[in-house]
Amino acid sequence: MIYRLLALNIDGTLLQTNGKIHKSTKEAIEYVQQKGIYVTLVTSRSFPSAKKVAKVLKIKSPLITHQGAFIASSAEKPVYVQRINEDITYDTVRFLEALPCQIRLVHEQFSLANKFKLNNQLLAKTIFTSGDPMFYSQQFVSSLSEYLHDQPVTPPKIEVYFESKKDLLDAKTALGKMFNEIDIIELDSLRLDIVPAGVSKLDGLTYLGSQLGIRLGEMVYIGDGADDISLIEAVGLGVSMWNADYEVKKASDWVTRSENENGVAYMVKEHFRKQQPIEFLRKMKIIKN
């Protein structure tokens, strides 16, 4: 099979646990790009945060961010964008404010969160070291609903961080019954992502592929999270990281090394070194476009 597109998750895949990208990973991405392989990132992160990672890897193509709700190569000119309308955003926030959780409205130009103090220190660290560059405004307010009453926001995504699994499950069940306009994605036992109905990483990748004339079967996807499973199952070659949970590995065609063992670089070298450059394959009329 000839693969024309490589799509990569960021956290737990490209990044090591220290938040850095290894030199071998940068070299591997450059290697596949030189072969004419289209490379993109698929992430739950905000666009500015993903763009920072893309810059390090010299990826200039549109990125699939906010769980697939925002696809762009520049924030000002999105290729595709879906938003949660201001009324649903307000009502969702009003409901969540009754639970002990931090609510974060993740816009492509800023994030807005309530001043809820998380007792789980590891969780707090995750939020504040999410890789957002300094120019990405992160504002905290005492009452999100009061703020939204005066200044409505239509975010592509809402992140919710809980302190207990029970509260997360209760919120997920209730929100699912209350609104048809949103989808709720459970990232782990303490975090939910809320996106416009019909939005997902897979839908985002499918959309980008349709714009490029690349079928899912011609793609490779590498990921590690529960929200990566649908992509791993749908593409031509679905790859999971060694550090992924069992269910993610079970869904994959191939399991590479962990994020701290340069798993992306290892996979790329193993699978792409035998593939001829895309331009050569075009000249030989092995592929049409």
PDB file of C-alpha atoms in Angstrom:
ATOM      1  CA  MET A   1       0.000   0.000   0.000  1.00  0.00           C
ATOM      2  CA  ILE A   2       1.191   3.528  -0.841  1.00  0.00           C
ATOM      3  CA  TYR A   3       0.606   6.034   1.941  1.00  0.00           C
ATOM      4  CA  ARG A   4       0.272   9.705   1.045  1.00  0.00           C
ATOM      5  CA  LEU A   5      -0.609  11.293   4.385  1.00  0.00           C
ATOM      6  CA  LEU A   6       0.783  10.924   7.903  1.00  0.00           C
ATOM      7  CA  ALA A   7      -1.401  12.256  10.725  1.00  0.00           C
ATOM      8  CA  LEU A   8      -0.086  12.550  14.276  1.00  0.00           C
ATOM      9  CA  ASN A   9      -1.529  13.110  17.710  1.00  0.00           C
ATOM     10  CA  ILE A  10       0.540  15.437  19.933  1.00  0.00           C
ATOM     11  CA  ASP A  11       0.358  14.591  23.644  1.00  0.00           C
ATOM     12  CA  GLY A  12       1.615  11.113  24.459  1.00  0.00           C
ATOM     13  CA  THR A  13       2.664  10.630  20.828  1.00  0.00           C
ATOM     14  CA  LEU A  14       4.958  13.346  19.476  1.00  0.00           C
ATOM     15  CA  LEU A  15       5.851  14.808  22.865  1.00  0.00           C
ATOM     16  CA  GLN A  16       7.928  13.025  25.459  1.00  0.00           C
ATOM     17  CA  THR A  17       6.710  13.120  29.075  1.00  0.00           C
ATOM     18  CA  ASN A  18       9.004  16.125  29.647  1.00  0.00           C
ATOM     19  CA  GLY A  19       6.989  18.054  27.025  1.00  0.00           C
ATOM     20  CA  LYS A  20       9.810  18.112  24.468  1.00  0.00           C
ATOM     21  CA  ILE A  21      10.178  16.729  20.947  1.00  0.00           C
ATOM     22  CA  HIS A  22      13.248  14.555  20.402  1.00  0.00           C
ATOM     23  CA  LYS A  23      15.676  15.382  17.613  1.00  0.00           C
ATOM     24  CA  SER A  24      15.059  11.991  15.964  1.00  0.00           C
ATOM     25  CA  THR A  25      11.340  12.789  15.741  1.00  0.00           C
ATOM     26  CA  LYS A  26      12.030  16.104  14.001  1.00  0.00           C
ATOM     27  CA  GLU A  27      14.340  14.313  11.543  1.00  0.00           C
ATOM     28  CA  ALA A  28      11.721  11.622  10.862  1.00  0.00           C
ATOM     29  CA  ILE A  29       9.023  14.192  10.040  1.00  0.00           C
ATOM     30  CA  GLU A  30      11.417  16.038   7.735  1.00  0.00           C
ATOM     31  CA  TYR A  31      12.293  12.713   6.085  1.00  0.00           C
ATOM     32  CA  VAL A  32       8.682  11.843   5.176  1.00  0.00           C
ATOM     33  CA  GLN A  33       7.952  15.379   4.017  1.00  0.00           C
ATOM     34  CA  GLN A  34      10.925  15.175   1.637  1.00  0.00           C
ATOM     35  CA  LYS A  35       9.326  12.057   0.175  1.00  0.00           C
ATOM     36  CA  GLY A  36       6.234  14.116  -0.611  1.00  0.00           C
ATOM     37  CA  ILE A  37       4.115  12.683   2.211  1.00  0.00           C
ATOM     38  CA  TYR A  38       1.557  15.175   3.524  1.00  0.00           C
ATOM     39  CA  VAL A  39       1.957  15.580   7.301  1.00  0.00           C
ATOM     40  CA  THR A  40      -0.629  17.022   9.669  1.00  0.00           C
ATOM     41  CA  LEU A  41      -1.410  17.097  13.388  1.00  0.00           C
ATOM     42  CA  VAL A  42      -4.718  15.892  14.868  1.00  0.00           C
ATOM     43  CA  THR A  43      -5.253  17.048  18.432  1.00  0.00           C
ATOM     44  CA  SER A  44      -7.613  18.099  21.196  1.00  0.00           C
ATOM     45  CA  ARG A  45      -5.329  21.098  21.790  1.00  0.00           C
ATOM     46  CA  SER A  46      -6.182  24.643  20.809  1.00  0.00           C
ATOM     47  CA  PHE A  47      -4.974  25.858  17.409  1.00  0.00           C
ATOM     48  CA  PRO A  48      -2.246  28.199  18.798  1.00  0.00           C
ATOM     49  CA  SER A  49      -0.882  25.384  20.956  1.00  0.00           C
ATOM     50  CA  ALA A  50      -0.810  22.927  18.031  1.00  0.00           C
ATOM     51  CA  LYS A  51       0.705  25.582  15.764  1.00  0.00           C
ATOM     52  CA  LYS A  52       3.618  25.932  18.168  1.00  0.00           C
ATOM     53  CA  VAL A  53       4.348  22.199  17.838  1.00  0.00           C
ATOM     54  CA  ALA A  54       3.910  22.341  14.045  1.00  0.00           C
ATOM     55  CA  LYS A  55       6.461  25.152  13.839  1.00  0.00           C
ATOM     56  CA  VAL A  56       9.074  23.045  15.631  1.00  0.00           C
ATOM     57  CA  LEU A  57       8.415  20.205  13.165  1.00  0.00           C
ATOM     58  CA  LYS A  58       8.306  22.558  10.127  1.00  0.00           C
ATOM     59  CA  ILE A  59       4.746  21.473   9.276  1.00  0.00           C
ATOM     60  CA  LYS A  60       3.028  24.212   7.280  1.00  0.00           C
ATOM     61  CA  SER A  61      -0.140  22.385   6.266  1.00  0.00           C
ATOM     62  CA  PRO A  62      -3.565  22.863   7.899  1.00  0.00           C
ATOM     63  CA  LEU A  63      -3.813  21.345  11.389  1.00  0.00           C
ATOM     64  CA  ILE A  64      -6.839  19.525  12.817  1.00  0.00           C
ATOM     65  CA  THR A  65      -7.337  21.038  16.268  1.00  0.00           C
ATOM     66  CA  HIS A  66     -10.001  21.460  19.012  1.00  0.00           C
ATOM     67  CA  GLN A  67     -10.974  17.769  18.537  1.00  0.00           C
ATOM     68  CA  GLY A  68     -11.660  18.436  14.839  1.00  0.00           C
ATOM     69  CA  ALA A  69     -13.736  21.607  15.263  1.00  0.00           C
ATOM     70  CA  PHE A  70     -11.038  23.943  13.924  1.00  0.00           C
ATOM     71  CA  ILE A  71      -8.877  23.135  10.878  1.00  0.00           C
ATOM     72  CA  ALA A  72      -6.427  25.781   9.720  1.00  0.00           C
ATOM     73  CA  SER A  73      -2.864  26.720   8.916  1.00  0.00           C
ATOM     74  CA  SER A  74      -3.490  30.225  10.292  1.00  0.00           C
ATOM     75  CA  ALA A  75      -6.009  31.280  12.947  1.00  0.00           C
ATOM     76  CA  GLU A  76      -7.345  34.087  10.763  1.00  0.00           C
ATOM     77  CA  LYS A  77      -8.198  31.841   7.796  1.00  0.00           C
ATOM     78  CA  PRO A  78      -9.627  28.499   8.961  1.00  0.00           C
ATOM     79  CA  VAL A  79     -10.260  25.841   6.341  1.00  0.00           C
ATOM     80  CA  TYR A  80     -13.093  24.469   8.480  1.00  0.00           C
ATOM     81  CA  VAL A  81     -14.663  25.636  11.744  1.00  0.00           C
ATOM     82  CA  GLN A  82     -17.625  24.540  13.861  1.00  0.00           C
ATOM     83  CA  ARG A  83     -18.667  26.405  17.020  1.00  0.00           C
ATOM     84  CA  ILE A  84     -20.955  25.835  19.982  1.00  0.00           C
ATOM     85  CA  ASN A  85     -23.513  28.632  19.726  1.00  0.00           C
ATOM     86  CA  GLU A  86     -23.644  31.225  22.494  1.00  0.00           C
ATOM     87  CA  ASP A  87     -26.943  30.027  24.011  1.00  0.00           C
ATOM     88  CA  ILE A  88     -25.822  26.395  24.293  1.00  0.00           C
ATOM     89  CA  THR A  89     -22.453  27.549  25.642  1.00  0.00           C
ATOM     90  CA  TYR A  90     -24.176  29.622  28.316  1.00  0.00           C
ATOM     91  CA  ASP A  91     -26.625  26.873  29.313  1.00  0.00           C
ATOM     92  CA  THR A  92     -23.867  24.246  29.420  1.00  0.00           C
ATOM     93  CA  VAL A  93     -21.712  26.459  31.639  1.00  0.00           C
ATOM     94  CA  ARG A  94     -24.675  27.202  33.959  1.00  0.00           C
ATOM     95  CA  PHE A  95     -25.233  23.473  34.426  1.00  0.00           C
ATOM     96  CA  LEU A  96     -21.535  22.662  34.999  1.00  0.00           C
ATOM     97  CA  GLU A  97     -21.093  25.470  37.531  1.00  0.00           C
ATOM     98  CA  ALA A  98     -23.232  23.430  39.949  1.00  0.00           C
ATOM     99  CA  LEU A  99     -20.508  20.740  39.996  1.00  0.00           C
ATOM    100  CA  PRO A 100     -16.967  20.907  41.446  1.00  0.00           C
ATOM    101  CA  CYS A 101     -15.004  21.290  38.204  1.00  0.00           C
ATOM    102  CA  GLN A 102     -12.937  23.677  36.167  1.00  0.00           C
ATOM    103  CA  ILE A 103     -14.623  24.789  32.938  1.00  0.00           C
ATOM    104  CA  ARG A 104     -12.473  26.092  30.117  1.00  0.00           C
ATOM    105  CA  LEU A 105     -13.898  27.686  26.954  1.00  0.00           C
ATOM    106  CA  VAL A 106     -11.235  27.046  24.332  1.00  0.00           C
ATOM    107  CA  HIS A 107     -11.429  29.577  21.490  1.00  0.00           C
ATOM    108  CA  GLU A 108      -8.776  29.721  18.753  1.00  0.00           C
ATOM    109  CA  GLN A 109      -7.620  33.127  20.002  1.00  0.00           C
ATOM    110  CA  PHE A 110      -8.054  32.811  23.781  1.00  0.00           C
ATOM    111  CA  SER A 111      -9.250  30.577  26.593  1.00  0.00           C
ATOM    112  CA  LEU A 112     -11.632  31.578  29.361  1.00  0.00           C
ATOM    113  CA  ALA A 113     -11.976  29.575  32.576  1.00  0.00           C
ATOM    114  CA  ASN A 114     -13.595  29.746  36.000  1.00  0.00           C
ATOM    115  CA  LYS A 115     -11.407  30.209  39.075  1.00  0.00           C
ATOM    116  CA  PHE A 116     -12.076  26.758  40.477  1.00  0.00           C
ATOM    117  CA  LYS A 117      -9.183  25.517  42.615  1.00  0.00           C
ATOM    118  CA  LEU A 118      -8.392  21.921  41.765  1.00  0.00           C
ATOM    119  CA  ASN A 119      -7.251  19.866  44.733  1.00  0.00           C
ATOM    120  CA  ASN A 120      -5.790  17.296  42.379  1.00  0.00           C
ATOM    121  CA  GLN A 121      -2.296  18.758  41.857  1.00  0.00           C
ATOM    122  CA  LEU A 122      -1.433  16.498  38.950  1.00  0.00           C
ATOM    123  CA  LEU A 123      -4.569  17.626  37.147  1.00  0.00           C
ATOM    124  CA  ALA A 124      -3.788  21.288  37.835  1.00  0.00           C
ATOM    125  CA  LYS A 125      -0.316  20.790  36.365  1.00  0.00           C
ATOM    126  CA  THR A 126      -1.833  19.279  33.227  1.00  0.00           C
ATOM    127  CA  ILE A 127      -3.972  22.364  32.643  1.00  0.00           C
ATOM    128  CA  PHE A 128      -1.282  24.939  33.178  1.00  0.00           C
ATOM    129  CA  THR A 129       1.405  23.169  31.148  1.00  0.00           C
ATOM    130  CA  SER A 130      -0.783  22.376  28.157  1.00  0.00           C
ATOM    131  CA  GLY A 131       1.738  23.955  25.804  1.00  0.00           C
ATOM    132  CA  ASP A 132      -0.153  27.132  24.990  1.00  0.00           C
ATOM    133  CA  PRO A 133       2.244  29.852  23.867  1.00  0.00           C
ATOM    134  CA  MET A 134       2.496  33.052  25.880  1.00  0.00           C
ATOM    135  CA  PHE A 135       0.611  35.122  23.309  1.00  0.00           C
ATOM    136  CA  TYR A 136      -2.468  32.928  23.747  1.00  0.00           C
ATOM    137  CA  SER A 137      -4.565  34.763  26.329  1.00  0.00           C
ATOM    138  CA  GLN A 138      -5.725  32.609  29.253  1.00  0.00           C
ATOM    139  CA  GLN A 139      -8.235  34.483  31.397  1.00  0.00           C
ATOM    140  CA  PHE A 140      -9.807  33.329  34.663  1.00  0.00           C
ATOM    141  CA  VAL A 141     -13.065  34.784  36.013  1.00  0.00           C
ATOM    142  CA  SER A 142     -15.042  34.216  39.211  1.00  0.00           C
ATOM    143  CA  SER A 143     -18.266  33.374  37.380  1.00  0.00           C
ATOM    144  CA  LEU A 144     -18.215  32.188  33.779  1.00  0.00           C
ATOM    145  CA  SER A 145     -21.988  32.445  33.403  1.00  0.00           C
ATOM    146  CA  GLU A 146     -21.988  36.087  34.562  1.00  0.00           C
ATOM    147  CA  TYR A 147     -19.179  36.863  32.112  1.00  0.00           C
ATOM    148  CA  LEU A 148     -21.007  35.131  29.249  1.00  0.00           C
ATOM    149  CA  HIS A 149     -24.227  36.983  30.061  1.00  0.00           C
ATOM    150  CA  ASP A 150     -22.486  40.248  29.155  1.00  0.00           C
ATOM    151  CA  GLN A 151     -19.928  38.954  26.631  1.00  0.00           C
ATOM    152  CA  PRO A 152     -21.164  35.861  24.748  1.00  0.00           C
ATOM    153  CA  VAL A 153     -18.569  33.406  23.407  1.00  0.00           C
ATOM    154  CA  THR A 154     -18.928  30.756  20.681  1.00  0.00           C
ATOM    155  CA  PRO A 155     -16.032  28.354  21.317  1.00  0.00           C
ATOM    156  CA  PRO A 156     -15.110  25.410  19.081  1.00  0.00           C
ATOM    157  CA  LYS A 157     -14.601  23.400  22.285  1.00  0.00           C
ATOM    158  CA  ILE A 158     -15.221  23.379  26.043  1.00  0.00           C
ATOM    159  CA  GLU A 159     -12.847  21.461  28.328  1.00  0.00           C
ATOM    160  CA  VAL A 160     -14.093  20.299  31.733  1.00  0.00           C
ATOM    161  CA  TYR A 161     -11.769  19.011  34.473  1.00  0.00           C
ATOM    162  CA  PHE A 162     -13.357  17.099  37.359  1.00  0.00           C
ATOM    163  CA  GLU A 163     -12.041  15.898  40.696  1.00  0.00           C
ATOM    164  CA  SER A 164     -14.112  12.716  40.772  1.00  0.00           C
ATOM    165  CA  LYS A 165     -15.097  10.110  38.200  1.00  0.00           C
ATOM    166  CA  LYS A 166     -18.677  10.103  39.513  1.00  0.00           C
ATOM    167  CA  ASP A 167     -19.145  13.830  38.813  1.00  0.00           C
ATOM    168  CA  LEU A 168     -17.783  13.327  35.292  1.00  0.00           C
ATOM    169  CA  LEU A 169     -20.181  10.472  34.565  1.00  0.00           C
ATOM    170  CA  ASP A 170     -23.143  12.375  36.023  1.00  0.00           C
ATOM    171  CA  ALA A 171     -22.310  15.427  33.901  1.00  0.00           C
ATOM    172  CA  LYS A 172     -21.803  13.340  30.749  1.00  0.00           C
ATOM    173  CA  THR A 173     -25.170  11.590  31.185  1.00  0.00           C
ATOM    174  CA  ALA A 174     -27.087  14.778  31.996  1.00  0.00           C
ATOM    175  CA  LEU A 175     -25.581  16.864  29.190  1.00  0.00           C
ATOM    176  CA  GLY A 176     -26.242  14.073  26.701  1.00  0.00           C
ATOM    177  CA  LYS A 177     -29.948  14.184  27.611  1.00  0.00           C
ATOM    178  CA  MET A 178     -30.181  17.986  27.735  1.00  0.00           C
ATOM    179  CA  PHE A 179     -28.624  18.949  24.391  1.00  0.00           C
ATOM    180  CA  ASN A 180     -28.635  17.551  20.859  1.00  0.00           C
ATOM    181  CA  GLU A 181     -26.388  20.375  19.676  1.00  0.00           C
ATOM    182  CA  ILE A 182     -23.221  19.086  21.367  1.00  0.00           C
ATOM    183  CA  ASP A 183     -21.184  15.879  21.587  1.00  0.00           C
ATOM    184  CA  ILE A 184     -19.331  14.883  24.737  1.00  0.00           C
ATOM    185  CA  ILE A 185     -15.929  13.178  24.474  1.00  0.00           C
ATOM    186  CA  GLU A 186     -14.511  11.411  27.537  1.00  0.00           C
ATOM    187  CA  LEU A 187     -10.719  11.766  27.349  1.00  0.00           C
ATOM    188  CA  ASP A 188      -9.987  10.107  30.671  1.00  0.00           C
ATOM    189  CA  SER A 189     -11.628   9.527  34.061  1.00  0.00           C
ATOM    190  CA  LEU A 190     -11.442  13.226  35.010  1.00  0.00           C
ATOM    191  CA  ARG A 191     -11.773  15.162  31.723  1.00  0.00           C
ATOM    192  CA  LEU A 192     -14.519  15.792  29.212  1.00  0.00           C
ATOM    193  CA  ASP A 193     -14.274  17.711  25.939  1.00  0.00           C
ATOM    194  CA  ILE A 194     -17.529  19.224  24.655  1.00  0.00           C
ATOM    195  CA  VAL A 195     -17.726  19.985  20.924  1.00  0.00           C
ATOM    196  CA  PRO A 196     -20.429  20.892  18.383  1.00  0.00           C
ATOM    197  CA  ALA A 197     -22.569  17.891  17.373  1.00  0.00           C
ATOM    198  CA  GLY A 198     -20.965  15.852  14.589  1.00  0.00           C
ATOM    199  CA  VAL A 199     -17.440  17.052  15.340  1.00  0.00           C
ATOM    200  CA  SER A 200     -14.622  14.561  15.929  1.00  0.00           C
ATOM    201  CA  LYS A 201     -10.975  14.031  15.109  1.00  0.00           C
ATOM    202  CA  LEU A 202     -11.988  11.443  12.501  1.00  0.00           C
ATOM    203  CA  ASP A 203     -14.468  13.766  10.815  1.00  0.00           C
ATOM    204  CA  GLY A 204     -11.770  16.450  10.736  1.00  0.00           C
ATOM    205  CA  LEU A 205      -9.243  14.121   9.117  1.00  0.00           C
ATOM    206  CA  THR A 206     -11.836  12.862   6.635  1.00  0.00           C
ATOM    207  CA  TYR A 207     -12.697  16.453   5.683  1.00  0.00           C
ATOM    208  CA  LEU A 208      -9.049  17.429   5.172  1.00  0.00           C
ATOM    209  CA  GLY A 209      -8.471  14.295   3.116  1.00  0.00           C
ATOM    210  CA  SER A 210     -11.425  15.149   0.863  1.00  0.00           C
ATOM    211  CA  GLN A 211      -9.941  18.605   0.263  1.00  0.00           C
ATOM    212  CA  LEU A 212      -6.601  17.037  -0.706  1.00  0.00           C
ATOM    213  CA  GLY A 213      -7.995  14.142  -2.712  1.00  0.00           C
ATOM    214  CA  ILE A 214      -6.513  11.599  -0.270  1.00  0.00           C
ATOM    215  CA  ARG A 215      -8.605   8.657   0.908  1.00  0.00           C
ATOM    216  CA  LEU A 216      -8.515   7.376   4.499  1.00  0.00           C
ATOM    217  CA  GLY A 217      -7.008   4.155   3.168  1.00  0.00           C
ATOM    218  CA  GLU A 218      -3.991   6.145   1.956  1.00  0.00           C
ATOM    219  CA  MET A 219      -3.330   7.580   5.431  1.00  0.00           C
ATOM    220  CA  VAL A 220      -1.260   6.559   8.435  1.00  0.00           C
ATOM    221  CA  TYR A 221      -2.354   7.708  11.875  1.00  0.00           C
ATOM    222  CA  ILE A 222      -0.319   7.518  15.082  1.00  0.00           C
ATOM    223  CA  GLY A 223      -1.995   8.137  18.448  1.00  0.00           C
ATOM    224  CA  ASP A 224      -2.278   7.004  22.047  1.00  0.00           C
ATOM    225  CA  GLY A 225      -5.628   8.122  23.489  1.00  0.00           C
ATOM    226  CA  ALA A 226      -9.179   6.801  23.622  1.00  0.00           C
ATOM    227  CA  ASP A 227     -10.226   9.610  21.256  1.00  0.00           C
ATOM    228  CA  ASP A 228      -7.702   8.259  18.712  1.00  0.00           C
ATOM    229  CA  ILE A 229      -9.289   4.810  18.409  1.00  0.00           C
ATOM    230  CA  SER A 230     -11.778   5.735  15.655  1.00  0.00           C
ATOM    231  CA  LEU A 231      -8.964   7.169  13.519  1.00  0.00           C
ATOM    232  CA  ILE A 232      -6.661   4.210  14.132  1.00  0.00           C
ATOM    233  CA  GLU A 233      -9.450   1.886  12.964  1.00  0.00           C
ATOM    234  CA  ALA A 234     -10.447   3.990   9.932  1.00  0.00           C
ATOM    235  CA  VAL A 235      -7.120   4.745   8.211  1.00  0.00           C
ATOM    236  CA  GLY A 236      -4.996   2.490   6.017  1.00  0.00           C
ATOM    237  CA  LEU A 237      -2.433   1.958   8.755  1.00  0.00           C
ATOM    238  CA  GLY A 238      -3.439   2.681  12.347  1.00  0.00           C
ATOM    239  CA  VAL A 239      -0.554   2.884  14.801  1.00  0.00           C
ATOM    240  CA  SER A 240      -0.642   3.144  18.588  1.00  0.00           C
ATOM    241  CA  MET A 241       2.126   4.119  20.966  1.00  0.00           C
ATOM    242  CA  TRP A 242       3.471   1.583  23.475  1.00  0.00           C
ATOM    243  CA  ASN A 243       2.337   3.931  26.271  1.00  0.00           C
ATOM    244  CA  ALA A 244      -1.286   3.766  25.045  1.00  0.00           C
ATOM    245  CA  ASP A 245      -3.992   1.920  26.971  1.00  0.00           C
ATOM    246  CA  TYR A 246      -4.815  -1.681  26.027  1.00  0.00           C
ATOM    247  CA  GLU A 247      -8.021  -0.732  24.151  1.00  0.00           C
ATOM    248  CA  VAL A 248      -6.060   1.654  21.907  1.00  0.00           C
ATOM    249  CA  LYS A 249      -3.383  -0.950  21.160  1.00  0.00           C
ATOM    250  CA  LYS A 250      -6.061  -3.547  20.468  1.00  0.00           C
ATOM    251  CA  ALA A 251      -7.600  -1.299  17.783  1.00  0.00           C
ATOM    252  CA  SER A 252      -4.294  -0.680  15.987  1.00  0.00           C
ATOM    253  CA  ASP A 253      -2.566  -2.451  13.108  1.00  0.00           C
ATOM    254  CA  TRP A 254       0.859  -1.806  14.579  1.00  0.00           C
ATOM    255  CA  VAL A 255       2.238  -0.820  17.986  1.00  0.00           C
ATOM    256  CA  THR A 256       5.373   1.300  18.031  1.00  0.00           C
ATOM    257  CA  ARG A 257       7.684   2.237  20.892  1.00  0.00           C
ATOM    258  CA  SER A 258       6.653   4.643  23.665  1.00  0.00           C
ATOM    259  CA  GLU A 259       6.828   8.442  23.486  1.00  0.00           C
ATOM    260  CA  ASN A 260      10.033   8.382  25.579  1.00  0.00           C
ATOM    261  CA  GLU A 261      11.591   5.801  23.254  1.00  0.00           C
ATOM    262  CA  ASN A 262      11.044   7.890  20.097  1.00  0.00           C
ATOM    263  CA  GLY A 263       8.147   5.744  18.915  1.00  0.00           C
ATOM    264  CA  VAL A 264       7.134   8.089  16.068  1.00  0.00           C
ATOM    265  CA  ALA A 265      10.659   8.181  14.631  1.00  0.00           C
ATOM    266  CA  TYR A 266      10.966   4.386  14.892  1.00  0.00           C
ATOM    267  CA  MET A 267       7.649   3.793  13.130  1.00  0.00           C
ATOM    268  CA  VAL A 268       8.403   6.262  10.336  1.00  0.00           C
ATOM    269  CA  LYS A 269      11.806   4.721   9.611  1.00  0.00           C
ATOM    270  CA  GLU A 270      10.380   1.203   9.603  1.00  0.00           C
ATOM    271  CA  HIS A 271       7.430   1.920   7.293  1.00  0.00           C
ATOM    272  CA  PHE A 272       8.398   4.774   4.995  1.00  0.00           C
ATOM    273  CA  ARG A 273      12.002   3.965   4.072  1.00  0.00           C
ATOM    274  CA  LYS A 274      10.851   1.451   1.434  1.00  0.00           C
ATOM    275  CA  GLN A 275       8.263   3.782  -0.122  1.00  0.00           C
ATOM    276  CA  GLN A 276       9.391   5.734  -3.167  1.00  0.00           C
ATOM    277  CA  PRO A 277       8.890   9.541  -3.224  1.00  0.00           C
ATOM    278  CA  ILE A 278       5.360  10.557  -4.236  1.00  0.00           C
ATOM    279  CA  GLU A 279       6.640  12.570  -7.227  1.00  0.00           C
ATOM    280  CA  PHE A 280       8.459   9.500  -8.575  1.00  0.00           C
ATOM    281  CA  LEU A 281       5.312   7.387  -8.158  1.00  0.00           C
ATOM    282  CA  ARG A 282       3.359  10.004 -10.120  1.00  0.00           C
ATOM    283  CA  LYS A 283       5.900   9.938 -12.962  1.00  0.00           C
ATOM    284  CA  MET A 284       5.655   6.159 -13.070  1.00  0.00           C
ATOM    285  CA  LYS A 285       1.849   6.570 -13.111  1.00  0.00           C
ATOM    286  CA  ILE A 286       1.542   4.338 -10.055  1.00  0.00           C
ATOM    287  CA  ILE A 287      -0.598   7.052  -8.445  1.00  0.00           C
ATOM    288  CA  LYS A 288      -2.785   9.447 -10.426  1.00  0.00           C
ATOM    289  CA  ASN A 289      -2.620  12.775  -8.569  1.00  0.00           C
TER     290      ASN A 289
END
